[in-house]
C-alpha cells in the first residue's frame, strides 16, 4: 500500500471553531507509585531534619548546588541537604556566610512546596524548602 496515497485520501477534521486543542481535554495521568515515593521521600527528609534539630547539629559547609537556585548545606554530622529559600529573601548563602554564630535547624514541618526548615543563628532566621539529600563533593 502506498502510504502517501493513504494519507491524502484520509478525511480531514474540520478545525475547531473555538480553537481548542483536543489534547487539552486529556486529564493528566497520576501514577500511584510516584505519589507513594514522594510521600516516603518527604517522610525521610522530615526524619532527617528532626535528627538535625534534636541534636543541634550546626551547618559547616555552604556551597553551590547542581540544581539552579539551590544551595548545598553541609552539617557537622556529615549530612548534606539541597535547599532553596522561600519568598523574597536575600541569598541564603550570603546570609549564612555573614553569620556571627553557628546556624542550626530550629524547626521543621511539612508544607505545600515540600518539607520546610527554619535555620536560625542568633536572632536571625530564614525558612527554606528542603529539596533532598545530597552527598559531599
mmCIF file of C-alpha atoms in Angstrom:
data_model
loop_
_atom_site.group_PDB
_atom_site.id
_atom_site.type_symbol
_atom_site.label_atom_id
_atom_site.label_comp_id
_atom_site.label_asym_id
_atom_site.label_seq_id
_atom_site.Cartn_x
_atom_site.Cartn_y
_atom_site.Cartn_z
ATOM 1 C CA UNK A 1 0.000 0.000 0.000
ATOM 2 C CA UNK A 2 1.207 3.458 -0.835
ATOM 3 C CA UNK A 3 1.277 5.377 2.475
ATOM 4 C CA UNK A 4 1.327 8.767 0.868
ATOM 5 C CA UNK A 5 -1.806 7.975 -1.130
ATOM 6 C CA UNK A 6 -3.495 6.715 2.049
ATOM 7 C CA UNK A 7 -2.629 9.939 3.871
ATOM 8 C CA UNK A 8 -4.049 12.041 1.034
ATOM 9 C CA UNK A 9 -7.321 10.047 0.983
ATOM 10 C CA UNK A 10 -7.835 10.200 4.732
ATOM 11 C CA UNK A 11 -10.663 12.575 5.663
ATOM 12 C CA UNK A 12 -9.530 15.685 7.459
ATOM 13 C CA UNK A 13 -11.227 17.042 10.535
ATOM 14 C CA UNK A 14 -12.736 20.469 10.370
ATOM 15 C CA UNK A 15 -10.892 22.929 12.570
ATOM 16 C CA UNK A 16 -12.453 23.590 15.939
ATOM 17 C CA UNK A 17 -14.294 26.912 15.752
ATOM 18 C CA UNK A 18 -13.184 27.787 19.278
ATOM 19 C CA UNK A 19 -9.561 26.964 18.523
ATOM 20 C CA UNK A 20 -9.305 24.482 21.397
ATOM 21 C CA UNK A 21 -6.648 21.825 21.221
ATOM 22 C CA UNK A 22 -8.175 18.344 21.709
ATOM 23 C CA UNK A 23 -5.135 17.338 23.763
ATOM 24 C CA UNK A 24 -6.041 19.967 26.363
ATOM 25 C CA UNK A 25 -9.087 17.906 27.291
ATOM 26 C CA UNK A 26 -6.922 14.991 28.452
ATOM 27 C CA UNK A 27 -6.687 14.556 32.193
ATOM 28 C CA UNK A 28 -3.109 14.167 33.399
ATOM 29 C CA UNK A 29 -2.391 10.608 34.430
ATOM 30 C CA UNK A 30 -1.340 10.211 38.045
ATOM 31 C CA UNK A 31 0.797 7.261 38.969
ATOM 32 C CA UNK A 32 0.047 5.908 42.473
ATOM 33 C CA UNK A 33 3.611 4.615 42.774
ATOM 34 C CA UNK A 34 5.028 8.089 42.150
ATOM 35 C CA UNK A 35 2.731 9.573 44.801
ATOM 36 C CA UNK A 36 3.832 6.911 47.299
ATOM 37 C CA UNK A 37 7.512 7.520 46.548
ATOM 38 C CA UNK A 38 7.044 11.270 47.008
ATOM 39 C CA UNK A 39 5.366 10.680 50.369
ATOM 40 C CA UNK A 40 8.172 8.377 51.541
ATOM 41 C CA UNK A 41 10.810 10.857 50.341
ATOM 42 C CA UNK A 42 9.121 13.600 52.361
ATOM 43 C CA UNK A 43 8.969 11.345 55.456
ATOM 44 C CA UNK A 44 12.679 10.589 55.106
ATOM 45 C CA UNK A 45 13.579 14.273 54.829
ATOM 46 C CA UNK A 46 11.401 15.202 57.825
ATOM 47 C CA UNK A 47 13.010 12.420 59.887
ATOM 48 C CA UNK A 48 16.487 13.658 58.946
ATOM 49 C CA UNK A 49 15.535 17.244 59.803
ATOM 50 C CA UNK A 50 14.202 16.013 63.153
ATOM 51 C CA UNK A 51 17.557 14.428 63.971
ATOM 52 C CA UNK A 52 19.420 17.611 62.986
ATOM 53 C CA UNK A 53 17.078 19.705 65.145
ATOM 54 C CA UNK A 54 17.158 17.443 68.227
ATOM 55 C CA UNK A 55 20.931 17.111 68.192
ATOM 56 C CA UNK A 56 21.523 20.785 67.391
ATOM 57 C CA UNK A 57 23.917 19.935 64.557
ATOM 58 C CA UNK A 58 25.440 23.139 63.113
ATOM 59 C CA UNK A 59 25.989 23.898 59.439
ATOM 60 C CA UNK A 60 29.657 23.738 58.459
ATOM 61 C CA UNK A 61 29.601 23.997 54.655
ATOM 62 C CA UNK A 62 27.622 26.238 52.318
ATOM 63 C CA UNK A 63 28.277 25.696 48.619
ATOM 64 C CA UNK A 64 26.685 25.924 45.211
ATOM 65 C CA UNK A 65 24.352 23.087 44.295
ATOM 66 C CA UNK A 66 23.998 21.280 40.978
ATOM 67 C CA UNK A 67 20.358 22.481 40.898
ATOM 68 C CA UNK A 68 19.725 26.050 39.718
ATOM 69 C CA UNK A 69 18.581 28.340 42.519
ATOM 70 C CA UNK A 70 19.539 25.891 45.260
ATOM 71 C CA UNK A 71 22.278 25.779 47.871
ATOM 72 C CA UNK A 72 24.059 22.759 49.333
ATOM 73 C CA UNK A 73 24.263 22.790 53.129
ATOM 74 C CA UNK A 74 26.732 20.500 54.865
ATOM 75 C CA UNK A 75 26.138 19.760 58.540
ATOM 76 C CA UNK A 76 28.761 18.773 61.106
ATOM 77 C CA UNK A 77 27.486 15.176 61.231
ATOM 78 C CA UNK A 78 28.083 14.638 57.500
ATOM 79 C CA UNK A 79 24.509 15.258 56.339
ATOM 80 C CA UNK A 80 24.213 17.294 53.133
ATOM 81 C CA UNK A 81 20.920 18.851 52.054
ATOM 82 C CA UNK A 82 19.860 20.730 48.948
ATOM 83 C CA UNK A 83 17.685 23.693 49.908
ATOM 84 C CA UNK A 84 16.007 26.699 48.289
ATOM 85 C CA UNK A 85 14.871 29.864 50.045
ATOM 86 C CA UNK A 86 11.218 30.845 50.109
ATOM 87 C CA UNK A 87 9.724 34.210 49.321
ATOM 88 C CA UNK A 88 11.690 37.393 48.792
ATOM 89 C CA UNK A 89 14.718 36.797 50.936
ATOM 90 C CA UNK A 90 18.333 37.648 50.408
ATOM 91 C CA UNK A 91 20.532 34.874 49.156
ATOM 92 C CA UNK A 92 20.776 32.034 51.623
ATOM 93 C CA UNK A 93 24.488 31.624 51.069
ATOM 94 C CA UNK A 94 25.290 35.246 51.889
ATOM 95 C CA UNK A 95 23.019 35.213 54.955
ATOM 96 C CA UNK A 96 24.691 32.117 56.317
ATOM 97 C CA UNK A 97 28.227 33.199 55.475
ATOM 98 C CA UNK A 98 27.758 36.540 57.267
ATOM 99 C CA UNK A 99 26.560 34.896 60.452
ATOM 100 C CA UNK A 100 28.101 35.639 63.834
ATOM 101 C CA UNK A 101 27.075 32.332 65.433
ATOM 102 C CA UNK A 102 26.587 28.779 64.286
ATOM 103 C CA UNK A 103 23.477 28.088 62.207
ATOM 104 C CA UNK A 104 21.147 25.281 63.261
ATOM 105 C CA UNK A 105 17.736 23.858 62.335
ATOM 106 C CA UNK A 106 15.285 25.308 64.853
ATOM 107 C CA UNK A 107 12.016 23.996 63.331
ATOM 108 C CA UNK A 108 10.851 21.718 60.557
ATOM 109 C CA UNK A 109 7.428 20.995 59.092
ATOM 110 C CA UNK A 110 5.637 19.759 56.018
ATOM 111 C CA UNK A 111 4.037 22.345 53.757
ATOM 112 C CA UNK A 112 2.771 22.724 50.182
ATOM 113 C CA UNK A 113 6.077 23.008 48.312
ATOM 114 C CA UNK A 114 7.645 20.202 50.365
ATOM 115 C CA UNK A 115 9.481 19.742 53.642
ATOM 116 C CA UNK A 116 10.363 23.092 55.216
ATOM 117 C CA UNK A 117 13.013 24.044 57.767
ATOM 118 C CA UNK A 118 13.781 27.198 59.708
ATOM 119 C CA UNK A 119 17.503 27.895 60.029
ATOM 120 C CA UNK A 120 18.413 30.166 62.953
ATOM 121 C CA UNK A 121 21.514 31.988 64.109
ATOM 122 C CA UNK A 122 21.256 34.474 66.938
ATOM 123 C CA UNK A 123 18.076 36.496 66.454
ATOM 124 C CA UNK A 124 18.015 35.830 62.696
ATOM 125 C CA UNK A 125 16.158 33.122 60.813
ATOM 126 C CA UNK A 126 15.473 32.042 57.256
ATOM 127 C CA UNK A 127 12.917 29.491 56.016
ATOM 128 C CA UNK A 128 13.993 27.042 53.331
ATOM 129 C CA UNK A 129 12.372 24.333 51.237
ATOM 130 C CA UNK A 130 14.362 21.114 51.527
ATOM 131 C CA UNK A 131 14.722 19.646 48.036
ATOM 132 C CA UNK A 132 16.531 16.486 49.041
ATOM 133 C CA UNK A 133 19.613 14.834 50.404
ATOM 134 C CA UNK A 134 22.971 15.260 48.707
ATOM 135 C CA UNK A 135 26.476 13.944 49.057
ATOM 136 C CA UNK A 136 29.713 15.876 49.582
ATOM 137 C CA UNK A 137 31.929 16.592 46.595
#
